[in-house]
Coordinates of C-alpha atoms in Angstrom, one line a residue:
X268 CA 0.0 0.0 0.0
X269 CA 3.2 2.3 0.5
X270 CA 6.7 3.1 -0.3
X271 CA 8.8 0.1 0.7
X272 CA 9.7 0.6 4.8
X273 CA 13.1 2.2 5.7
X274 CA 15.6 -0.4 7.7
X275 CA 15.1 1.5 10.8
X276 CA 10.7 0.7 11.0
X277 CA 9.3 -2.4 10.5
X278 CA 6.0 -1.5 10.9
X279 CA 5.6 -1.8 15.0
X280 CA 7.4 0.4 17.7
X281 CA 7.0 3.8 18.8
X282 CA 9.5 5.0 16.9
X283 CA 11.8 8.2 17.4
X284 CA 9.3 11.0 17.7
X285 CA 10.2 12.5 14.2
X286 CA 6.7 11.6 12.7
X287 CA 4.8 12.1 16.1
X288 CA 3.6 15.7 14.8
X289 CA 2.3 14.3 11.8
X290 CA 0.6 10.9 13.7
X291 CA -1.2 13.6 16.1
X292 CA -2.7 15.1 12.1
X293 CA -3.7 11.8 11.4
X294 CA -5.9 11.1 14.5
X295 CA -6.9 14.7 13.9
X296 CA -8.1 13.8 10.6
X297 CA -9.9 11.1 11.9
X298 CA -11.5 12.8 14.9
X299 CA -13.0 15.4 12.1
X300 CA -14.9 12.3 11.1
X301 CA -18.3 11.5 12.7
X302 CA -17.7 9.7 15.8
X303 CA -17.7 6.2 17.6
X304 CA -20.4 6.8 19.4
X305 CA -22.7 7.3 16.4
X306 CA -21.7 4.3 13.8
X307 CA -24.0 4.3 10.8
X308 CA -25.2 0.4 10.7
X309 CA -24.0 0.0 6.9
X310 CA -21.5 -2.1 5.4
X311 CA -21.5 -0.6 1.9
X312 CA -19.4 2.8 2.5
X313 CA -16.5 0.1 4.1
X314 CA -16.8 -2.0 1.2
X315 CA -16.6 0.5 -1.3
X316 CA -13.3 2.1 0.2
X317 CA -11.4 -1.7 0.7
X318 CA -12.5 -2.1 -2.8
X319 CA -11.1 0.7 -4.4
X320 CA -7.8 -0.1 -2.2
X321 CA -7.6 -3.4 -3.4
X322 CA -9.1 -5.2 -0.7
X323 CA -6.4 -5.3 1.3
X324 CA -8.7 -7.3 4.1
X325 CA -8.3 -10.3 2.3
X326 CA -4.5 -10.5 1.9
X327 CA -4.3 -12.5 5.7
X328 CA -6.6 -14.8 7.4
X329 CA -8.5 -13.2 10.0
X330 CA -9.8 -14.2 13.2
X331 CA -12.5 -12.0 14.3
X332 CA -14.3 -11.5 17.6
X333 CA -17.0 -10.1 19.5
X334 CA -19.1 -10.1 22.6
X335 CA -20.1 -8.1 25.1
X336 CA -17.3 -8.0 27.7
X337 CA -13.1 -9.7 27.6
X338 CA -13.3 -8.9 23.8
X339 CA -9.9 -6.8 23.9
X340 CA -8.3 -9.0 26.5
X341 CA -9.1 -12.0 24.8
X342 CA -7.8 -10.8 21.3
X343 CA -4.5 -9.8 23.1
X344 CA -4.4 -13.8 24.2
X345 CA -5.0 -15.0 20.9
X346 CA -2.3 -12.5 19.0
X347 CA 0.0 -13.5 21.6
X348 CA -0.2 -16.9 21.6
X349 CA 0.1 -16.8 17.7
X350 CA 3.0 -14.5 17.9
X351 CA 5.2 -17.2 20.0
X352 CA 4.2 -19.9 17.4
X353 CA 6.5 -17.4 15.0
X354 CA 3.7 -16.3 12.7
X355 CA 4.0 -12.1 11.8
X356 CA 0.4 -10.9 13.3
X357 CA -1.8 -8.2 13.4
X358 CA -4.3 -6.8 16.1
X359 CA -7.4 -4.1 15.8
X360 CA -8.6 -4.1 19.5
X361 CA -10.8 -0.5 20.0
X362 CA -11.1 1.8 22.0
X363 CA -7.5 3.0 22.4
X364 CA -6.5 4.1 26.2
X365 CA -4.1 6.6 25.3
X366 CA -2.7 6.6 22.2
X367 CA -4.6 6.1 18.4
X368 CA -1.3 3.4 17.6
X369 CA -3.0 1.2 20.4
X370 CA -5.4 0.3 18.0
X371 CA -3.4 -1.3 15.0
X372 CA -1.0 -3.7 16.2
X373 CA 2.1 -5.2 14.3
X374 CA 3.8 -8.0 16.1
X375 CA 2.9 -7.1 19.5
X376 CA 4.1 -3.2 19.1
X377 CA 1.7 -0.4 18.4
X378 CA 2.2 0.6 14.7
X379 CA 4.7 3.1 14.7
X380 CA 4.0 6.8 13.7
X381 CA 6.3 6.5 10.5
X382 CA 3.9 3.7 9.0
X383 CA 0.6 4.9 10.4
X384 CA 1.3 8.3 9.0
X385 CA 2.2 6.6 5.5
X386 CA -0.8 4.3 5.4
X387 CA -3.0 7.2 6.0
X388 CA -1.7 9.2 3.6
X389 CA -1.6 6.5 0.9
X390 CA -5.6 5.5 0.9
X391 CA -6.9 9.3 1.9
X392 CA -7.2 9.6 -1.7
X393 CA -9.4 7.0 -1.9
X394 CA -10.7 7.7 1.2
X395 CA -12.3 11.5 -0.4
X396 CA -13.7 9.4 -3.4
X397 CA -16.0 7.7 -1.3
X398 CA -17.0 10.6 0.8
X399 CA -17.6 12.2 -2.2
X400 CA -20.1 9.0 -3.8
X401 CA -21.4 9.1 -0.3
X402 CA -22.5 12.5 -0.3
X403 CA -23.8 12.5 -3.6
X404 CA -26.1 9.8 -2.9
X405 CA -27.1 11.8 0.1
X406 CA -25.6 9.5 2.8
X407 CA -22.9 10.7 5.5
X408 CA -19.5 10.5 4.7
X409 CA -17.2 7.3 6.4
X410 CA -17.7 7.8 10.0
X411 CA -14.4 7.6 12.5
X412 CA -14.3 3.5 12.5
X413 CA -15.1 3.0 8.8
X414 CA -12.1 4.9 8.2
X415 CA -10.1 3.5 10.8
X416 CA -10.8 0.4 9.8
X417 CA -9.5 0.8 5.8
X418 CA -6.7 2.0 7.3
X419 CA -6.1 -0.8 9.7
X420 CA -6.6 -3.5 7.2
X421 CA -3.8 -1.0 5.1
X422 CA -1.2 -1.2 7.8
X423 CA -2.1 -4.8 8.2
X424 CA -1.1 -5.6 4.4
X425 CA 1.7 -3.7 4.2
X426 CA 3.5 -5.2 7.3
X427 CA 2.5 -7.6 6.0
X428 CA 0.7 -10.1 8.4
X429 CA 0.3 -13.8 8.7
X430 CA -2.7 -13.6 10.6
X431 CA -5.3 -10.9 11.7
X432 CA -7.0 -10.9 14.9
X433 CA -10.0 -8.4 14.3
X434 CA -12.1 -7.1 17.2
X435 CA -15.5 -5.4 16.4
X436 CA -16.3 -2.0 17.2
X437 CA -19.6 -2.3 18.2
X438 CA -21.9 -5.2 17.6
X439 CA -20.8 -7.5 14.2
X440 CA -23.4 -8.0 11.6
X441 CA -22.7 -3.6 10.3
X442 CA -20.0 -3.5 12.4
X443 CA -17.3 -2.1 9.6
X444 CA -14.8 -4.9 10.5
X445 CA -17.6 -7.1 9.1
X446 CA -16.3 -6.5 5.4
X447 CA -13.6 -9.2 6.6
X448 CA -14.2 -12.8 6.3
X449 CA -13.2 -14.4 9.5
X450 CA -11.8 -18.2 9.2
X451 CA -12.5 -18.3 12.8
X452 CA -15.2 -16.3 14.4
X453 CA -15.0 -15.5 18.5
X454 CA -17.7 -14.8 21.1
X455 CA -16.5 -13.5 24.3
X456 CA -20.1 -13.3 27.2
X457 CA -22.8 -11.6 25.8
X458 CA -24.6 -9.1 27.6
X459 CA -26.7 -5.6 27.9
X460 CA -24.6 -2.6 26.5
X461 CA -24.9 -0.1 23.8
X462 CA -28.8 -0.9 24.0
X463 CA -29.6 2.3 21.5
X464 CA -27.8 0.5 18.7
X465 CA -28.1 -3.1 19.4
X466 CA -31.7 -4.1 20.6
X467 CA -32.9 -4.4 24.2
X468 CA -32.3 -7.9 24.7
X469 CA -29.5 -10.4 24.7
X470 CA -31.6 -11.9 22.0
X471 CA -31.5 -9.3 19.7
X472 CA -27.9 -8.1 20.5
X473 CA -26.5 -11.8 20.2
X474 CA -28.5 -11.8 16.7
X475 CA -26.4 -8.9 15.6
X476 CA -23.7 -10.4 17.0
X477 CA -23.7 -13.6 15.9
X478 CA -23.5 -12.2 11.9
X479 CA -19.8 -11.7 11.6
X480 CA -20.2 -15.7 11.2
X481 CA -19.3 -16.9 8.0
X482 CA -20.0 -19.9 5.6
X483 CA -17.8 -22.7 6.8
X484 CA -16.4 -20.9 9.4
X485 CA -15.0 -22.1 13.1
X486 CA -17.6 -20.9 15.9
X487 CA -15.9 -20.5 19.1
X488 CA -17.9 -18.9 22.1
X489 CA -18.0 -18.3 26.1
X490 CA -20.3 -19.9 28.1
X491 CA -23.8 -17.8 26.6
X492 CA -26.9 -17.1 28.3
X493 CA -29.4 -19.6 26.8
X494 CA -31.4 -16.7 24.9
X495 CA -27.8 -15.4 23.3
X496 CA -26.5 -19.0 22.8
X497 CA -29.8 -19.6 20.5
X498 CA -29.1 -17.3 18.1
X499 CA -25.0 -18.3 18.0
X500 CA -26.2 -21.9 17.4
X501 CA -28.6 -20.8 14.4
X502 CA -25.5 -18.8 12.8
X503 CA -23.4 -21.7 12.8
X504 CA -26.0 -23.9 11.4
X505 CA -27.2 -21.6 9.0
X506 CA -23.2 -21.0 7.6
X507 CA -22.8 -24.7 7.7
X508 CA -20.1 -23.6 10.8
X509 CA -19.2 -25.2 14.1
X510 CA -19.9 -24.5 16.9
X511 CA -17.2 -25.1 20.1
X512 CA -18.9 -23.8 23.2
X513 CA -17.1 -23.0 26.7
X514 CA -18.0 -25.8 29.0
X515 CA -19.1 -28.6 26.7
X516 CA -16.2 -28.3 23.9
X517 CA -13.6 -26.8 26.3
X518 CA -13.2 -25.0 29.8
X519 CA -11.2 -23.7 32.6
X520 CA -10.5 -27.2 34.5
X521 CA -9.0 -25.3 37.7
X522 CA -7.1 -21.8 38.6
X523 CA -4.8 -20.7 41.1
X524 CA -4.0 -17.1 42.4
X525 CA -0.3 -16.7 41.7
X526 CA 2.3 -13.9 42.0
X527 CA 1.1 -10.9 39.1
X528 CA -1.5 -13.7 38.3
X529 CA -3.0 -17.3 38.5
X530 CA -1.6 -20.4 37.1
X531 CA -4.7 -22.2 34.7
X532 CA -5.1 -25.9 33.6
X533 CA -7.3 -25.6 30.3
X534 CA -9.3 -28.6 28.4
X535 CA -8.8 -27.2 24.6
X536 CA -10.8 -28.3 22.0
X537 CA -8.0 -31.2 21.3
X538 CA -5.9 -31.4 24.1
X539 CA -5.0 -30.4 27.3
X540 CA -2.6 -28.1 28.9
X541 CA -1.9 -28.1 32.4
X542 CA 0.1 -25.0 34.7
X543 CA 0.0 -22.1 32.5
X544 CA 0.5 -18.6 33.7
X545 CA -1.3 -16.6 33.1
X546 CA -0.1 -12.8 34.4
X547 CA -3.7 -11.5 34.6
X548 CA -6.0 -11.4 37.0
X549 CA -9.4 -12.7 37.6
X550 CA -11.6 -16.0 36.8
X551 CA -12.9 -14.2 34.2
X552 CA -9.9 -13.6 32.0
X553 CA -8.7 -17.7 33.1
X554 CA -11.7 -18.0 31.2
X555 CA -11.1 -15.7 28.0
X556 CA -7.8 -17.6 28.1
X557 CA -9.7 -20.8 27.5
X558 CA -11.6 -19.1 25.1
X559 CA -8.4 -17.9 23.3
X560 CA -6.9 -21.4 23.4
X561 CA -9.7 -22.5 21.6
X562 CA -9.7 -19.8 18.9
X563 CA -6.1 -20.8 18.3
X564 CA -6.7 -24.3 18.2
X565 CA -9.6 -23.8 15.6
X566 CA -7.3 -21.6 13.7
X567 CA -3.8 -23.4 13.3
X568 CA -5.4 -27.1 13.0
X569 CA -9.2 -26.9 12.6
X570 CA -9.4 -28.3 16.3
X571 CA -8.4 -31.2 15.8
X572 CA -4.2 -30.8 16.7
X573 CA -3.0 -30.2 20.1
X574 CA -0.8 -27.4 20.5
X575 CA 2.0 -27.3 21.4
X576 CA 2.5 -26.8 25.6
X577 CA 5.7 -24.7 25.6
X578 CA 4.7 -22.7 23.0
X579 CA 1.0 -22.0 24.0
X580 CA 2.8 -21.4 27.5
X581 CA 5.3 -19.2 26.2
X582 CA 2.4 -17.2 24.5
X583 CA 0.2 -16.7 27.5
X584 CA 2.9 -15.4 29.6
X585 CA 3.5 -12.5 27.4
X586 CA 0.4 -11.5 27.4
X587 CA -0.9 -8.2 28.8
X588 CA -4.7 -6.1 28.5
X589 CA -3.4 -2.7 29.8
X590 CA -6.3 -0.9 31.3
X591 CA -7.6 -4.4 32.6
X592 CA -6.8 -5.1 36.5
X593 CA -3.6 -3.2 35.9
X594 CA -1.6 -2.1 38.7
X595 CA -0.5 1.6 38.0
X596 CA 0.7 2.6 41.6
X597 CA 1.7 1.0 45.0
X598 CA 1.5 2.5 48.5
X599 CA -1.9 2.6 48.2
X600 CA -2.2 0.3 45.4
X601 CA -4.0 1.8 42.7
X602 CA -6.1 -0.4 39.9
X603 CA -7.5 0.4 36.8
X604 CA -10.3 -1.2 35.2
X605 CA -11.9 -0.9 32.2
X606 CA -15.5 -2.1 33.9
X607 CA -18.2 0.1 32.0
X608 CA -21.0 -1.8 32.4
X609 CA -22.5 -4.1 35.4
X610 CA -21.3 -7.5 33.6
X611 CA -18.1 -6.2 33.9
X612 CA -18.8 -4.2 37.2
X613 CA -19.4 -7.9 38.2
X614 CA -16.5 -9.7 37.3
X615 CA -13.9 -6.5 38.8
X616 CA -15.8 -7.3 42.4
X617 CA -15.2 -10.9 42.1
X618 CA -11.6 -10.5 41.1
X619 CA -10.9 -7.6 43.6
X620 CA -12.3 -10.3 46.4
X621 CA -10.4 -13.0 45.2
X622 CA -7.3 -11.8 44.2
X623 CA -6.3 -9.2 46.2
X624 CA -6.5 -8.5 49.9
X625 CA -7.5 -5.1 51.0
X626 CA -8.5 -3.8 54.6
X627 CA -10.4 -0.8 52.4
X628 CA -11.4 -0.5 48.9
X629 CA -12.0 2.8 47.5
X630 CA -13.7 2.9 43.9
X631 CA -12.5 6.1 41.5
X632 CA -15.5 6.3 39.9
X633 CA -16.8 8.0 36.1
X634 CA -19.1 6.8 33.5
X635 CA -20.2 7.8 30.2
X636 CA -24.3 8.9 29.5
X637 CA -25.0 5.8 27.5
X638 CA -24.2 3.8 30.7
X639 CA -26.2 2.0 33.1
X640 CA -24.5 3.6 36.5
X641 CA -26.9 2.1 38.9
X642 CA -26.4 -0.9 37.7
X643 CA -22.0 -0.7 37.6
X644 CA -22.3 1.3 41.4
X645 CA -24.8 -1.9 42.4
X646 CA -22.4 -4.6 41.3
X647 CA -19.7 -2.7 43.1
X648 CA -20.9 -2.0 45.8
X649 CA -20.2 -5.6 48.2
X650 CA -16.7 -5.1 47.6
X651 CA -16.2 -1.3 47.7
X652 CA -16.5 0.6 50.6
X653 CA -16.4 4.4 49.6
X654 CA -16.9 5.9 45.8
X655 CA -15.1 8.7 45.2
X656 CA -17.1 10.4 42.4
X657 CA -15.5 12.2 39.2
X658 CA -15.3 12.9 35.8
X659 CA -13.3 11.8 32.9
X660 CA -12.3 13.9 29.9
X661 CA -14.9 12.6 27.6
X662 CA -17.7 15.1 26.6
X663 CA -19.8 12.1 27.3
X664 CA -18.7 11.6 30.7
X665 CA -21.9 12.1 33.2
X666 CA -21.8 14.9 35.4
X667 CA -20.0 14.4 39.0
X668 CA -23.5 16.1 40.5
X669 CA -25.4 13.6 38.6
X670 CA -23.7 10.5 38.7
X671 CA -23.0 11.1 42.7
X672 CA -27.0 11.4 43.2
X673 CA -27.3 8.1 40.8
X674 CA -24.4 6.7 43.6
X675 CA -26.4 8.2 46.7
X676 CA -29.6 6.3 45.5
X677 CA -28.1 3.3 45.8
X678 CA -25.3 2.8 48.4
X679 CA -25.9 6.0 50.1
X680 CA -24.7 9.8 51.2
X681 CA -22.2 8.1 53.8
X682 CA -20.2 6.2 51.0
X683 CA -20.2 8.6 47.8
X684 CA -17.9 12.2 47.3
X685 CA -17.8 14.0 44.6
X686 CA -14.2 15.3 43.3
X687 CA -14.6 17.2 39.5
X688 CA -10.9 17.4 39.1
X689 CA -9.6 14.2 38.5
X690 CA -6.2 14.7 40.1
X691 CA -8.1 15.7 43.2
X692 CA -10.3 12.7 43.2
X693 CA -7.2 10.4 43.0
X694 CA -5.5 12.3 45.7
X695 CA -8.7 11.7 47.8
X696 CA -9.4 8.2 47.0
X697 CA -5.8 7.3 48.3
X698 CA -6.6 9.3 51.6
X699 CA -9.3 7.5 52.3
X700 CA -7.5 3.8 51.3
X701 CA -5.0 5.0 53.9
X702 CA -7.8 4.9 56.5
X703 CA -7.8 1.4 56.1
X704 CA -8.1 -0.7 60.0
X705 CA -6.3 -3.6 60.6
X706 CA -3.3 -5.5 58.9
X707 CA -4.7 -5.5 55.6
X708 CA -3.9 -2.3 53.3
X709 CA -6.3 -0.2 51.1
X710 CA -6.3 0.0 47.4
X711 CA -8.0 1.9 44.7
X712 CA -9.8 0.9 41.8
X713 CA -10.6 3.3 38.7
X714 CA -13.4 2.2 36.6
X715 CA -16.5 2.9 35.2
X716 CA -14.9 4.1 31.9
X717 CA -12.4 3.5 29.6
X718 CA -12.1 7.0 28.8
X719 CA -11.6 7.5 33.0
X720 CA -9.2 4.9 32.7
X721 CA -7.4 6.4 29.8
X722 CA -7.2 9.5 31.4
X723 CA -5.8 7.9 34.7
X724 CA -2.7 5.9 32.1
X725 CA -2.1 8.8 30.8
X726 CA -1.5 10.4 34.3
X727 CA 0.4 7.1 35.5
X728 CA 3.3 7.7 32.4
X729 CA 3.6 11.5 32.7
X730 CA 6.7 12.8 34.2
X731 CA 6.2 11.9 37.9
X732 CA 3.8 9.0 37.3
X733 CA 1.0 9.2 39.6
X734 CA 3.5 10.1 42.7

């Protein structure tokens, strides 16, 4: 898609800043561009654009995924684990924490600025001819993601890549990563969120998810509610697919709380793979690890080859989901958490209780309007003892006033303050985890948003950290 790549960038890395200036006019660009929060559900304007770049989508086999919640985390398992058996990959998780080159990923590095800036600038012609066969047909113009997502699949090919592991956006059957055919298609738990755009059921959100399943394809899925596990099972039948579900084709068999994780036995799909570590925390991500096993499995022998122990080890080691259970600070302890709904509100309190041992837990708390904050504050609210209430940089983010009344309603005045400035809010939270009685430590977890816990990353790798 580009000029050939100078010795000095192969694609991934940070590189040395020269092209930073021009990376931030890209993500400008792209920002100009109508934005994640309002996707038009349409394949055609994505189509359009991969076609008149070649399609470059269908120069690697692609893995694509979905689900409600462990989406990211579980694509990170899968490129990992494909990485260590020495296969060139590629990643699109969304949304990005701090930086735009989060979101295209070259051999485990975020693209560098050289080659993201000489993608960009390679397909925006072809970029503006849509936009302009768009707008004479009286549609909108390619939103933030469809763009984003031409330009991915362009980075992707000119790496170039073995293997893809796609995550969705938002849903999967007009989800613009859908113009990709997916040898392997992922479901991570299924769940309420983004009810505007995907229905208000699991029914109908696992019916739009359940359509990046194509003919032929490899089904692999999370235990499903029954409802969302209906409509999974109808995709795969009506694509001639299978269907390996979590549980009956393959599981967690047992986990163990280790040092910066747990140590996992998984039953694959073909074999079995006992005392992996796993440097994450949480049943729930043993359990997108399993998942990911699974997808690799599906992928590298159709599920019906073991792989190999060292090198599926090797793979799971390395892995990492920034912005998930990540420790940023010490004395308190300070979490992250990318928990923005009560699924994943959920599985934060169950990993808090089971992996960590706090005397006090103090919750750093924002979350974006198209949220369900009763619902994250409820499933919180066993496990944390005093919300300290904020707001994140978003334009989206809820109001401190009106998110702190939401709090009040349902744990009460006693446990909820309200800090605007986020700085502040972190500086009381850790007060307050100092309080802590007894032997046992506080901590502080920051969730409720990614955009909160963006904001919080970006503090924790300024000059000074969050010191």
């Amino acid at each position: 898609m580009s000029p050939k790549k100078s010795k000095k960038d192969d694609g991934a890395g940070q590189g040395d800043g020269e092209f930073a200036a021009e990376a931030t006019r890209v993500h400008d660009e792209l920002l100009a561009r109508v934005g994640e929060s309002a996707p038009e559900p349409r394949l055609s304007a994505t189509r359009r654009a991969v076609e008149l770049l070649g399609d470059p989508q269908r120069a690697y086999p692609v893995i694509h995924i979905t689900g409600t919640n462990g989406k990211t985390s579980t694509s990170r398992m899968i490129e990992s684990v494909l990485r260590a058996h020495g296969l060139r990959t590629g990643l699109m998780t969304s949304p990005h924490l701090v930086r735009l080159n989060e979101r295209i990923v070259v051999d485990g590095e975020p693209i560098s600025d050289e080659r993201l800036v000489a993608n960009w600038d390679d397909i925006q012609p072809y970029l503006t001819m849509v936009d302009t066969e768009l707008e004479a047909a009286g549609e909108p113009t390619l939103t933030f993601f469809e763009a984003l997502t031409a330009l991915a699949f362009a980075c992707f090919a000119d790496a170039p890549a073995d293997v893809v592991v796609l995550e969705v956006g938002m849903g999967g059957e007009w989800d613009s990563t859908n113009v990709a055919d997916g040898q392997v298609a992922v479901f991570t738990p299924i769940a309420l969120d983004h009810q505007a755009r995907l229905g208000s059921t699991v029914e109908a959100i696992a019916r739009t998810k359940a359509g990046i399943v194509k003919p032929a394809a490899s089904v692999v899925s999370a235990a499903q509610l029954p409802e969302a596990l209906a409509e999974l099972q109808r995709a795969a039948e009506l694509t001639e697919s299978s269907l390996a579900v979590e549980g009956v084709a393959f599981g967690v068999e047992s986990t163990t709380v280790a040092v910066g994780g747990q140590v996992v036995t998984i039953r694959g799909v073909a074999g079995r793979y006992e005392d992996l570590l796993l440097p994450l925390f949480g049943d729930h991500q043993a359990q997108n690890a399993a998942v990911a096993v699974a997808a690799v499995e599906s992928f590298l022998g159709s599920g019906s080859q073991a792989l190999d122990h060292d090198v599926l080890a090797e793979g799971l080691a390395a892995a990492t989901s920034p912005g998930r259970l990540q420790i940023v600070a010490n004395e308190p302890t300070i979490l992250v958490d990318a928990a923005h709904n009560p699924h994943g509100a959920r599985a934060l309190a169950k990993a808090i209780d089971d992996y960590f041992q706090f005397g006090r837990v103090v919750a750093v708390l924002s979350v974006l309007a198209d949220k369900d904050a009763a619902g994250i504050v409820r499933a919180l609210s066993g496990t944390v003892d005093q919300f300290v209430v904020t707001q994140s940089g978003s334009d989206r983010s809820v109001d401190a006033d009106e998110l702190a009344a939401v709090a009040v309603g349902v744990v009460g005045a006693a446990r909820v303050v309200v800090e605007t400035d986020l700085v502040a809010a972190l500086r009381t939270a850790r007060d307050l985890a100092d309080e802590a009685e007894g032997d046992e430590p506080g901590g502080v977890v920051v969730t409720g948003s990614i955009t909160l816990v963006g904001d919080v990353l970006a503090l924790s790798q300024a000059e000074g950290g969050l010191s």
